[in-house]
Amino acid sequence: TWWQQSAPFFAYINRCQALLQRGRPVADVLYYYGDSVPNFAQHKRTDPAKVQPGYDYDVISEEALLTRASVRDGKIVMPDGVSYRVLVLPPREVISLPVLRKVREWVAAGATVVGPKPAQASGLKDAAQADAEVKRIASELWCEAPPRGVRKGVVSAVSAREVMQAKGIKPDCEIDAPITNAAAAFDFIHRTDGDAEIYFVANRSTNAVSASCTFRVADKVPELWDAVSGRHRFAAAYEERDGRTALPLEFAPCGSWFVVFRGRRPESGGRRTEIKAALSELKVEGPW
């Protein structure tokens, strides 16, 4: 029956949901998509925050920015604990005055903000006074200095990706594959759940691909989870370098992997020891 034929697909969806509903999402950048009309959150690959590939972003509305978000230790924090390193403003010279006041408050608290310098307030109420206040706040906050030179201000001359790199923040998930436009061929989702880091990495192309995937996680053992079969195992080969973990992955056409990091490496005599997973034996039939 149709249901029996579709059972493996639904099992795959259920396994994906089970892992992708755990913990909290991880993204480096928060994109404020404005208060203009009409307005909507764009598809992820349009990348209005200008941070891809390797970094991820979330979007936020005016209401959520004004009432739910705050700044702690230089990061923008939501009530559920999700945090972001950079706020990106939309590419418009018109901005909500309450939002601009909130940006000033966040910058004073140590937040990093990227976006064009505004010149006009949105809305018609007390338009002349609102425009004057926007220009006054903008003259206080905006600067053209390189990211390393910014202390208390908003950067407009560079992208959020350049700011991240200038801060020394490496990509969260970097994929190197011998195909044209590898960045567009892959996508990833990262969630954190207690001491576990959960990555979902998907091959969007219709070709089988061998890729080297580097994750911004160290001192934890990577596990490979196959959502199609439900099987999981420790990665047989991986390498830590510069605070990240790199491992090779074989992707089927339109295939995907969950890579789960949990459990620290054992310590022996105060020195880190390498984990060597046993490789399964494959019987070779006939000449090769």
PDB file of N, CA, C and O in Angstrom, residues 101-174:
ATOM      1  N   ARG A 101      16.803  53.389  19.122  1.00  0.00           N
ATOM      2  CA  ARG A 101      17.106  53.634  20.535  1.00  0.00           C
ATOM      3  C   ARG A 101      17.590  52.352  21.211  1.00  0.00           C
ATOM      4  O   ARG A 101      18.510  52.374  22.035  1.00  0.00           O
ATOM      5  N   LYS A 102      16.970  51.231  20.844  1.00  0.00           N
ATOM      6  CA  LYS A 102      17.393  49.949  21.413  1.00  0.00           C
ATOM      7  C   LYS A 102      18.801  49.599  20.929  1.00  0.00           C
ATOM      8  O   LYS A 102      19.617  49.081  21.714  1.00  0.00           O
ATOM      9  N   VAL A 103      19.111  49.881  19.669  1.00  0.00           N
ATOM     10  CA  VAL A 103      20.457  49.628  19.152  1.00  0.00           C
ATOM     11  C   VAL A 103      21.476  50.443  19.938  1.00  0.00           C
ATOM     12  O   VAL A 103      22.551  49.943  20.302  1.00  0.00           O
ATOM     13  N   ARG A 104      21.161  51.693  20.227  1.00  0.00           N
ATOM     14  CA  ARG A 104      22.073  52.529  21.024  1.00  0.00           C
ATOM     15  C   ARG A 104      22.296  51.920  22.402  1.00  0.00           C
ATOM     16  O   ARG A 104      23.429  51.882  22.899  1.00  0.00           O
ATOM     17  N   GLU A 105      21.237  51.426  23.002  1.00  0.00           N
ATOM     18  CA  GLU A 105      21.344  50.789  24.310  1.00  0.00           C
ATOM     19  C   GLU A 105      22.220  49.542  24.243  1.00  0.00           C
ATOM     20  O   GLU A 105      23.061  49.303  25.120  1.00  0.00           O
ATOM     21  N   TRP A 106      22.047  48.744  23.195  1.00  0.00           N
ATOM     22  CA  TRP A 106      22.822  47.510  23.059  1.00  0.00           C
ATOM     23  C   TRP A 106      24.291  47.797  22.785  1.00  0.00           C
ATOM     24  O   TRP A 106      25.175  47.122  23.316  1.00  0.00           O
ATOM     25  N   VAL A 107      24.569  48.780  21.952  1.00  0.00           N
ATOM     26  CA  VAL A 107      25.958  49.132  21.661  1.00  0.00           C
ATOM     27  C   VAL A 107      26.662  49.586  22.934  1.00  0.00           C
ATOM     28  O   VAL A 107      27.813  49.216  23.200  1.00  0.00           O
ATOM     29  N   ALA A 108      25.964  50.361  23.740  1.00  0.00           N
ATOM     30  CA  ALA A 108      26.541  50.802  25.010  1.00  0.00           C
ATOM     31  C   ALA A 108      26.829  49.624  25.929  1.00  0.00           C
ATOM     32  O   ALA A 108      27.760  49.666  26.739  1.00  0.00           O
ATOM     33  N   ALA A 109      26.045  48.537  25.770  1.00  0.00           N
ATOM     34  CA  ALA A 109      26.245  47.340  26.597  1.00  0.00           C
ATOM     35  C   ALA A 109      27.277  46.393  26.001  1.00  0.00           C
ATOM     36  O   ALA A 109      27.536  45.334  26.576  1.00  0.00           O
ATOM     37  N   GLY A 110      27.849  46.748  24.837  1.00  0.00           N
ATOM     38  CA  GLY A 110      28.915  45.943  24.255  1.00  0.00           C
ATOM     39  C   GLY A 110      28.541  45.105  23.065  1.00  0.00           C
ATOM     40  O   GLY A 110      29.355  44.305  22.579  1.00  0.00           O
ATOM     41  N   ALA A 111      27.324  45.265  22.522  1.00  0.00           N
ATOM     42  CA  ALA A 111      26.905  44.470  21.361  1.00  0.00           C
ATOM     43  C   ALA A 111      27.593  44.957  20.088  1.00  0.00           C
ATOM     44  O   ALA A 111      27.955  46.135  19.968  1.00  0.00           O
ATOM     45  N   THR A 112      27.778  44.044  19.147  1.00  0.00           N
ATOM     46  CA  THR A 112      28.330  44.374  17.840  1.00  0.00           C
ATOM     47  C   THR A 112      27.183  44.470  16.836  1.00  0.00           C
ATOM     48  O   THR A 112      26.390  43.529  16.704  1.00  0.00           O
ATOM     49  N   VAL A 113      27.088  45.599  16.140  1.00  0.00           N
ATOM     50  CA  VAL A 113      25.995  45.849  15.204  1.00  0.00           C
ATOM     51  C   VAL A 113      26.574  46.250  13.856  1.00  0.00           C
ATOM     52  O   VAL A 113      27.528  47.028  13.786  1.00  0.00           O
ATOM     53  N   VAL A 114      25.983  45.716  12.786  1.00  0.00           N
ATOM     54  CA  VAL A 114      26.425  46.004  11.419  1.00  0.00           C
ATOM     55  C   VAL A 114      25.222  46.485  10.620  1.00  0.00           C
ATOM     56  O   VAL A 114      24.137  45.886  10.704  1.00  0.00           O
ATOM     57  N   GLY A 115      25.398  47.546   9.831  1.00  0.00           N
ATOM     58  CA  GLY A 115      24.299  47.999   8.992  1.00  0.00           C
ATOM     59  C   GLY A 115      24.540  49.393   8.448  1.00  0.00           C
ATOM     60  O   GLY A 115      25.436  50.107   8.912  1.00  0.00           O
ATOM     61  N   PRO A 116      23.728  49.808   7.471  1.00  0.00           N
ATOM     62  CA  PRO A 116      23.893  51.141   6.881  1.00  0.00           C
ATOM     63  C   PRO A 116      23.438  52.242   7.835  1.00  0.00           C
ATOM     64  O   PRO A 116      22.564  52.029   8.688  1.00  0.00           O
ATOM     65  N   LYS A 117      24.009  53.407   7.689  1.00  0.00           N
ATOM     66  CA  LYS A 117      23.669  54.535   8.548  1.00  0.00           C
ATOM     67  C   LYS A 117      22.285  55.070   8.189  1.00  0.00           C
ATOM     68  O   LYS A 117      22.032  55.452   7.053  1.00  0.00           O
ATOM     69  N   PRO A 118      21.352  55.092   9.145  1.00  0.00           N
ATOM     70  CA  PRO A 118      19.997  55.573   8.837  1.00  0.00           C
ATOM     71  C   PRO A 118      19.949  57.090   8.767  1.00  0.00           C
ATOM     72  O   PRO A 118      20.763  57.787   9.373  1.00  0.00           O
ATOM     73  N   ALA A 119      18.940  57.585   8.024  1.00  0.00           N
ATOM     74  CA  ALA A 119      18.782  59.027   7.882  1.00  0.00           C
ATOM     75  C   ALA A 119      17.356  59.488   8.133  1.00  0.00           C
ATOM     76  O   ALA A 119      17.102  60.690   8.174  1.00  0.00           O
ATOM     77  N   GLN A 120      16.445  58.538   8.321  1.00  0.00           N
ATOM     78  CA  GLN A 120      15.042  58.910   8.442  1.00  0.00           C
ATOM     79  C   GLN A 120      14.315  57.908   9.321  1.00  0.00           C
ATOM     80  O   GLN A 120      14.632  56.713   9.315  1.00  0.00           O
ATOM     81  N   ALA A 121      13.331  58.394  10.077  1.00  0.00           N
ATOM     82  CA  ALA A 121      12.519  57.518  10.918  1.00  0.00           C
ATOM     83  C   ALA A 121      11.316  57.021  10.136  1.00  0.00           C
ATOM     84  O   ALA A 121      10.747  57.751   9.319  1.00  0.00           O
ATOM     85  N   SER A 122      10.932  55.779  10.384  1.00  0.00           N
ATOM     86  CA  SER A 122       9.722  55.259   9.771  1.00  0.00           C
ATOM     87  C   SER A 122       8.501  55.813  10.507  1.00  0.00           C
ATOM     88  O   SER A 122       8.579  56.173  11.678  1.00  0.00           O
ATOM     89  N   GLY A 123       7.383  55.875   9.830  1.00  0.00           N
ATOM     90  CA  GLY A 123       6.164  56.399  10.449  1.00  0.00           C
ATOM     91  C   GLY A 123       6.015  57.892  10.223  1.00  0.00           C
ATOM     92  O   GLY A 123       6.952  58.592   9.810  1.00  0.00           O
ATOM     93  N   LEU A 124       4.807  58.392  10.504  1.00  0.00           N
ATOM     94  CA  LEU A 124       4.486  59.797  10.255  1.00  0.00           C
ATOM     95  C   LEU A 124       4.293  60.611  11.531  1.00  0.00           C
ATOM     96  O   LEU A 124       4.202  61.828  11.477  1.00  0.00           O
ATOM     97  N   LYS A 125       4.240  59.953  12.687  1.00  0.00           N
ATOM     98  CA  LYS A 125       4.019  60.668  13.925  1.00  0.00           C
ATOM     99  C   LYS A 125       5.234  61.514  14.300  1.00  0.00           C
ATOM    100  O   LYS A 125       6.342  61.000  14.397  1.00  0.00           O
ATOM    101  N   ASP A 126       5.009  62.822  14.470  1.00  0.00           N
ATOM    102  CA  ASP A 126       6.088  63.757  14.821  1.00  0.00           C
ATOM    103  C   ASP A 126       7.299  63.525  13.916  1.00  0.00           C
ATOM    104  O   ASP A 126       8.442  63.358  14.377  1.00  0.00           O
ATOM    105  N   ALA A 127       7.057  63.491  12.614  1.00  0.00           N
ATOM    106  CA  ALA A 127       8.067  63.086  11.637  1.00  0.00           C
ATOM    107  C   ALA A 127       9.339  63.926  11.719  1.00  0.00           C
ATOM    108  O   ALA A 127      10.456  63.394  11.701  1.00  0.00           O
ATOM    109  N   ALA A 128       9.180  65.259  11.812  1.00  0.00           N
ATOM    110  CA  ALA A 128      10.364  66.128  11.822  1.00  0.00           C
ATOM    111  C   ALA A 128      11.237  65.858  13.048  1.00  0.00           C
ATOM    112  O   ALA A 128      12.466  65.720  12.937  1.00  0.00           O
ATOM    113  N   GLN A 129      10.621  65.762  14.219  1.00  0.00           N
ATOM    114  CA  GLN A 129      11.385  65.495  15.437  1.00  0.00           C
ATOM    115  C   GLN A 129      12.009  64.106  15.417  1.00  0.00           C
ATOM    116  O   GLN A 129      13.145  63.905  15.859  1.00  0.00           O
ATOM    117  N   ALA A 130      11.253  63.108  14.893  1.00  0.00           N
ATOM    118  CA  ALA A 130      11.772  61.747  14.832  1.00  0.00           C
ATOM    119  C   ALA A 130      12.974  61.662  13.891  1.00  0.00           C
ATOM    120  O   ALA A 130      13.981  61.011  14.208  1.00  0.00           O
ATOM    121  N   ASP A 131      12.868  62.321  12.731  1.00  0.00           N
ATOM    122  CA  ASP A 131      14.000  62.313  11.787  1.00  0.00           C
ATOM    123  C   ASP A 131      15.230  62.965  12.404  1.00  0.00           C
ATOM    124  O   ASP A 131      16.365  62.490  12.237  1.00  0.00           O
ATOM    125  N   ALA A 132      15.030  64.027  13.136  1.00  0.00           N
ATOM    126  CA  ALA A 132      16.161  64.721  13.766  1.00  0.00           C
ATOM    127  C   ALA A 132      16.826  63.828  14.811  1.00  0.00           C
ATOM    128  O   ALA A 132      18.062  63.782  14.911  1.00  0.00           O
ATOM    129  N   GLU A 133      16.015  63.091  15.569  1.00  0.00           N
ATOM    130  CA  GLU A 133      16.597  62.194  16.574  1.00  0.00           C
ATOM    131  C   GLU A 133      17.344  61.045  15.922  1.00  0.00           C
ATOM    132  O   GLU A 133      18.410  60.616  16.403  1.00  0.00           O
ATOM    133  N   VAL A 134      16.802  60.516  14.813  1.00  0.00           N
ATOM    134  CA  VAL A 134      17.490  59.443  14.094  1.00  0.00           C
ATOM    135  C   VAL A 134      18.860  59.917  13.639  1.00  0.00           C
ATOM    136  O   VAL A 134      19.866  59.207  13.810  1.00  0.00           O
ATOM    137  N   LYS A 135      18.928  61.104  13.056  1.00  0.00           N
ATOM    138  CA  LYS A 135      20.203  61.624  12.566  1.00  0.00           C
ATOM    139  C   LYS A 135      21.173  61.862  13.722  1.00  0.00           C
ATOM    140  O   LYS A 135      22.383  61.617  13.589  1.00  0.00           O
ATOM    141  N   ARG A 136      20.664  62.313  14.851  1.00  0.00           N
ATOM    142  CA  ARG A 136      21.537  62.577  16.003  1.00  0.00           C
ATOM    143  C   ARG A 136      22.120  61.272  16.557  1.00  0.00           C
ATOM    144  O   ARG A 136      23.324  61.179  16.816  1.00  0.00           O
ATOM    145  N   ILE A 137      21.268  60.245  16.713  1.00  0.00           N
ATOM    146  CA  ILE A 137      21.762  58.964  17.227  1.00  0.00           C
ATOM    147  C   ILE A 137      22.721  58.325  16.238  1.00  0.00           C
ATOM    148  O   ILE A 137      23.760  57.769  16.617  1.00  0.00           O
ATOM    149  N   ALA A 138      22.383  58.425  14.939  1.00  0.00           N
ATOM    150  CA  ALA A 138      23.242  57.828  13.910  1.00  0.00           C
ATOM    151  C   ALA A 138      24.620  58.471  13.908  1.00  0.00           C
ATOM    152  O   ALA A 138      25.644  57.787  13.750  1.00  0.00           O
ATOM    153  N   SER A 139      24.677  59.788  14.087  1.00  0.00           N
ATOM    154  CA  SER A 139      25.982  60.468  14.106  1.00  0.00           C
ATOM    155  C   SER A 139      26.814  60.039  15.308  1.00  0.00           C
ATOM    156  O   SER A 139      28.044  60.078  15.270  1.00  0.00           O
ATOM    157  N   GLU A 140      26.144  59.627  16.399  1.00  0.00           N
ATOM    158  CA  GLU A 140      26.855  59.169  17.586  1.00  0.00           C
ATOM    159  C   GLU A 140      27.407  57.753  17.422  1.00  0.00           C
ATOM    160  O   GLU A 140      28.499  57.443  17.915  1.00  0.00           O
ATOM    161  N   LEU A 141      26.651  56.895  16.725  1.00  0.00           N
ATOM    162  CA  LEU A 141      26.963  55.466  16.725  1.00  0.00           C
ATOM    163  C   LEU A 141      27.738  54.983  15.512  1.00  0.00           C
ATOM    164  O   LEU A 141      28.580  54.091  15.629  1.00  0.00           O
ATOM    165  N   TRP A 142      27.446  55.540  14.331  1.00  0.00           N
ATOM    166  CA  TRP A 142      27.992  54.933  13.112  1.00  0.00           C
ATOM    167  C   TRP A 142      29.429  55.370  12.876  1.00  0.00           C
ATOM    168  O   TRP A 142      29.811  56.497  13.134  1.00  0.00           O
ATOM    169  N   CYS A 143      30.213  54.413  12.378  1.00  0.00           N
ATOM    170  CA  CYS A 143      31.611  54.698  12.057  1.00  0.00           C
ATOM    171  C   CYS A 143      32.024  53.844  10.871  1.00  0.00           C
ATOM    172  O   CYS A 143      31.416  52.813  10.572  1.00  0.00           O
ATOM    173  N   GLU A 144      33.049  54.264  10.196  1.00  0.00           N
ATOM    174  CA  GLU A 144      33.541  53.556   9.025  1.00  0.00           C
ATOM    175  C   GLU A 144      34.804  52.766   9.326  1.00  0.00           C
ATOM    176  O   GLU A 144      35.450  52.233   8.434  1.00  0.00           O
ATOM    177  N   ALA A 145      35.172  52.683  10.599  1.00  0.00           N
ATOM    178  CA  ALA A 145      36.431  52.031  10.972  1.00  0.00           C
ATOM    179  C   ALA A 145      36.380  50.540  10.680  1.00  0.00           C
ATOM    180  O   ALA A 145      35.312  49.935  10.670  1.00  0.00           O
ATOM    181  N   PRO A 146      37.533  49.928  10.434  1.00  0.00           N
ATOM    182  CA  PRO A 146      37.583  48.473  10.279  1.00  0.00           C
ATOM    183  C   PRO A 146      37.100  47.787  11.549  1.00  0.00           C
ATOM    184  O   PRO A 146      37.114  48.389  12.633  1.00  0.00           O
ATOM    185  N   PRO A 147      36.655  46.529  11.455  1.00  0.00           N
ATOM    186  CA  PRO A 147      36.115  45.831  12.626  1.00  0.00           C
ATOM    187  C   PRO A 147      37.021  45.831  13.837  1.00  0.00           C
ATOM    188  O   PRO A 147      36.565  45.977  14.962  1.00  0.00           O
ATOM    189  N   ARG A 148      38.337  45.685  13.614  1.00  0.00           N
ATOM    190  CA  ARG A 148      39.250  45.611  14.758  1.00  0.00           C
ATOM    191  C   ARG A 148      39.327  46.943  15.496  1.00  0.00           C
ATOM    192  O   ARG A 148      39.715  46.995  16.649  1.00  0.00           O
ATOM    193  N   GLY A 149      38.979  48.033  14.794  1.00  0.00           N
ATOM    194  CA  GLY A 149      39.066  49.334  15.424  1.00  0.00           C
ATOM    195  C   GLY A 149      37.790  49.766  16.116  1.00  0.00           C
ATOM    196  O   GLY A 149      37.749  50.811  16.750  1.00  0.00           O
ATOM    197  N   VAL A 150      36.726  48.975  15.977  1.00  0.00           N
ATOM    198  CA  VAL A 150      35.442  49.363  16.539  1.00  0.00           C
ATOM    199  C   VAL A 150      35.386  48.996  18.019  1.00  0.00           C
ATOM    200  O   VAL A 150      35.666  47.870  18.388  1.00  0.00           O
ATOM    201  N   ARG A 151      35.020  49.927  18.830  1.00  0.00           N
ATOM    202  CA  ARG A 151      34.845  49.654  20.250  1.00  0.00           C
ATOM    203  C   ARG A 151      33.368  49.836  20.620  1.00  0.00           C
ATOM    204  O   ARG A 151      32.698  48.908  21.006  1.00  0.00           O
ATOM    205  N   LYS A 152      32.873  51.042  20.495  1.00  0.00           N
ATOM    206  CA  LYS A 152      31.473  51.327  20.794  1.00  0.00           C
ATOM    207  C   LYS A 152      30.873  52.022  19.577  1.00  0.00           C
ATOM    208  O   LYS A 152      30.921  53.236  19.450  1.00  0.00           O
ATOM    209  N   GLY A 153      30.318  51.276  18.678  1.00  0.00           N
ATOM    210  CA  GLY A 153      29.734  51.871  17.493  1.00  0.00           C
ATOM    211  C   GLY A 153      29.162  50.828  16.560  1.00  0.00           C
ATOM    212  O   GLY A 153      29.266  49.628  16.811  1.00  0.00           O
ATOM    213  N   VAL A 154      28.543  51.305  15.475  1.00  0.00           N
ATOM    214  CA  VAL A 154      27.944  50.442  14.465  1.00  0.00           C
ATOM    215  C   VAL A 154      28.793  50.508  13.211  1.00  0.00           C
ATOM    216  O   VAL A 154      29.160  51.586  12.752  1.00  0.00           O
ATOM    217  N   VAL A 155      29.109  49.343  12.639  1.00  0.00           N
ATOM    218  CA  VAL A 155      29.959  49.275  11.458  1.00  0.00           C
ATOM    219  C   VAL A 155      29.095  49.226  10.213  1.00  0.00           C
ATOM    220  O   VAL A 155      28.144  48.447  10.139  1.00  0.00           O
ATOM    221  N   SER A 156      29.420  50.050   9.226  1.00  0.00           N
ATOM    222  CA  SER A 156      28.646  50.048   7.988  1.00  0.00           C
ATOM    223  C   SER A 156      29.487  49.736   6.770  1.00  0.00           C
ATOM    224  O   SER A 156      28.947  49.434   5.713  1.00  0.00           O
ATOM    225  N   ALA A 157      30.810  49.800   6.895  1.00  0.00           N
ATOM    226  CA  ALA A 157      31.671  49.650   5.728  1.00  0.00           C
ATOM    227  C   ALA A 157      32.018  48.199   5.415  1.00  0.00           C
ATOM    228  O   ALA A 157      32.639  47.918   4.393  1.00  0.00           O
ATOM    229  N   VAL A 158      31.645  47.254   6.283  1.00  0.00           N
ATOM    230  CA  VAL A 158      32.000  45.856   6.069  1.00  0.00           C
ATOM    231  C   VAL A 158      30.775  44.987   6.315  1.00  0.00           C
ATOM    232  O   VAL A 158      29.756  45.435   6.856  1.00  0.00           O
ATOM    233  N   SER A 159      30.880  43.721   5.904  1.00  0.00           N
ATOM    234  CA  SER A 159      29.781  42.781   6.095  1.00  0.00           C
ATOM    235  C   SER A 159      29.892  42.091   7.443  1.00  0.00           C
ATOM    236  O   SER A 159      30.941  42.119   8.101  1.00  0.00           O
ATOM    237  N   ALA A 160      28.808  41.434   7.842  1.00  0.00           N
ATOM    238  CA  ALA A 160      28.828  40.685   9.101  1.00  0.00           C
ATOM    239  C   ALA A 160      29.841  39.554   9.039  1.00  0.00           C
ATOM    240  O   ALA A 160      30.484  39.240  10.042  1.00  0.00           O
ATOM    241  N   ARG A 161      29.995  38.946   7.880  1.00  0.00           N
ATOM    242  CA  ARG A 161      30.976  37.868   7.736  1.00  0.00           C
ATOM    243  C   ARG A 161      32.385  38.393   7.989  1.00  0.00           C
ATOM    244  O   ARG A 161      33.187  37.753   8.676  1.00  0.00           O
ATOM    245  N   GLU A 162      32.702  39.573   7.456  1.00  0.00           N
ATOM    246  CA  GLU A 162      34.024  40.158   7.677  1.00  0.00           C
ATOM    247  C   GLU A 162      34.234  40.504   9.146  1.00  0.00           C
ATOM    248  O   GLU A 162      35.337  40.362   9.670  1.00  0.00           O
ATOM    249  N   VAL A 163      33.165  40.940   9.809  1.00  0.00           N
ATOM    250  CA  VAL A 163      33.268  41.236  11.238  1.00  0.00           C
ATOM    251  C   VAL A 163      33.563  39.969  12.023  1.00  0.00           C
ATOM    252  O   VAL A 163      34.411  39.953  12.923  1.00  0.00           O
ATOM    253  N   MET A 164      32.859  38.874  11.677  1.00  0.00           N
ATOM    254  CA  MET A 164      33.087  37.604  12.366  1.00  0.00           C
ATOM    255  C   MET A 164      34.531  37.154  12.200  1.00  0.00           C
ATOM    256  O   MET A 164      35.182  36.740  13.161  1.00  0.00           O
ATOM    257  N   GLN A 165      35.034  37.250  10.982  1.00  0.00           N
ATOM    258  CA  GLN A 165      36.402  36.817  10.722  1.00  0.00           C
ATOM    259  C   GLN A 165      37.414  37.728  11.413  1.00  0.00           C
ATOM    260  O   GLN A 165      38.442  37.262  11.909  1.00  0.00           O
ATOM    261  N   ALA A 166      37.121  39.032  11.462  1.00  0.00           N
ATOM    262  CA  ALA A 166      38.019  39.959  12.143  1.00  0.00           C
ATOM    263  C   ALA A 166      38.055  39.692  13.640  1.00  0.00           C
ATOM    264  O   ALA A 166      39.064  39.922  14.303  1.00  0.00           O
ATOM    265  N   LYS A 167      36.961  39.187  14.190  1.00  0.00           N
ATOM    266  CA  LYS A 167      36.915  38.836  15.601  1.00  0.00           C
ATOM    267  C   LYS A 167      37.608  37.501  15.879  1.00  0.00           C
ATOM    268  O   LYS A 167      37.724  37.086  17.033  1.00  0.00           O
ATOM    269  N   GLY A 168      38.025  36.808  14.829  1.00  0.00           N
ATOM    270  CA  GLY A 168      38.678  35.518  15.013  1.00  0.00           C
ATOM    271  C   GLY A 168      37.720  34.377  15.252  1.00  0.00           C
ATOM    272  O   GLY A 168      38.120  33.311  15.742  1.00  0.00           O
ATOM    273  N   ILE A 169      36.438  34.563  14.889  1.00  0.00           N
ATOM    274  CA  ILE A 169      35.422  33.526  15.064  1.00  0.00           C
ATOM    275  C   ILE A 169      35.371  32.677  13.800  1.00  0.00           C
ATOM    276  O   ILE A 169      34.958  33.144  12.735  1.00  0.00           O
ATOM    277  N   LYS A 170      35.795  31.444  13.895  1.00  0.00           N
ATOM    278  CA  LYS A 170      35.855  30.562  12.739  1.00  0.00           C
ATOM    279  C   LYS A 170      34.457  30.084  12.352  1.00  0.00           C
ATOM    280  O   LYS A 170      33.541  30.075  13.178  1.00  0.00           O
ATOM    281  N   PRO A 171      34.262  29.681  11.084  1.00  0.00           N
ATOM    282  CA  PRO A 171      32.954  29.166  10.661  1.00  0.00           C
ATOM    283  C   PRO A 171      32.499  28.003  11.533  1.00  0.00           C
ATOM    284  O   PRO A 171      33.306  27.195  11.997  1.00  0.00           O
ATOM    285  N   ASP A 172      31.205  27.917  11.745  1.00  0.00           N
ATOM    286  CA  ASP A 172      30.636  26.867  12.591  1.00  0.00           C
ATOM    287  C   ASP A 172      30.651  25.517  11.885  1.00  0.00           C
ATOM    288  O   ASP A 172      30.867  24.485  12.513  1.00  0.00           O
ATOM    289  N   CYS A 173      30.408  25.505  10.594  1.00  0.00           N
ATOM    290  CA  CYS A 173      30.433  24.268   9.808  1.00  0.00           C
ATOM    291  C   CYS A 173      30.967  24.593   8.423  1.00  0.00           C
ATOM    292  O   CYS A 173      30.317  25.296   7.659  1.00  0.00           O
ATOM    293  N   GLU A 174      32.157  24.095   8.134  1.00  0.00           N
ATOM    294  CA  GLU A 174      32.835  24.385   6.874  1.00  0.00           C
ATOM    295  C   GLU A 174      32.963  23.099   6.076  1.00  0.00           C
ATOM    296  O   GLU A 174      33.409  22.076   6.609  1.00  0.00           O
TER     297      GLU A 174
END
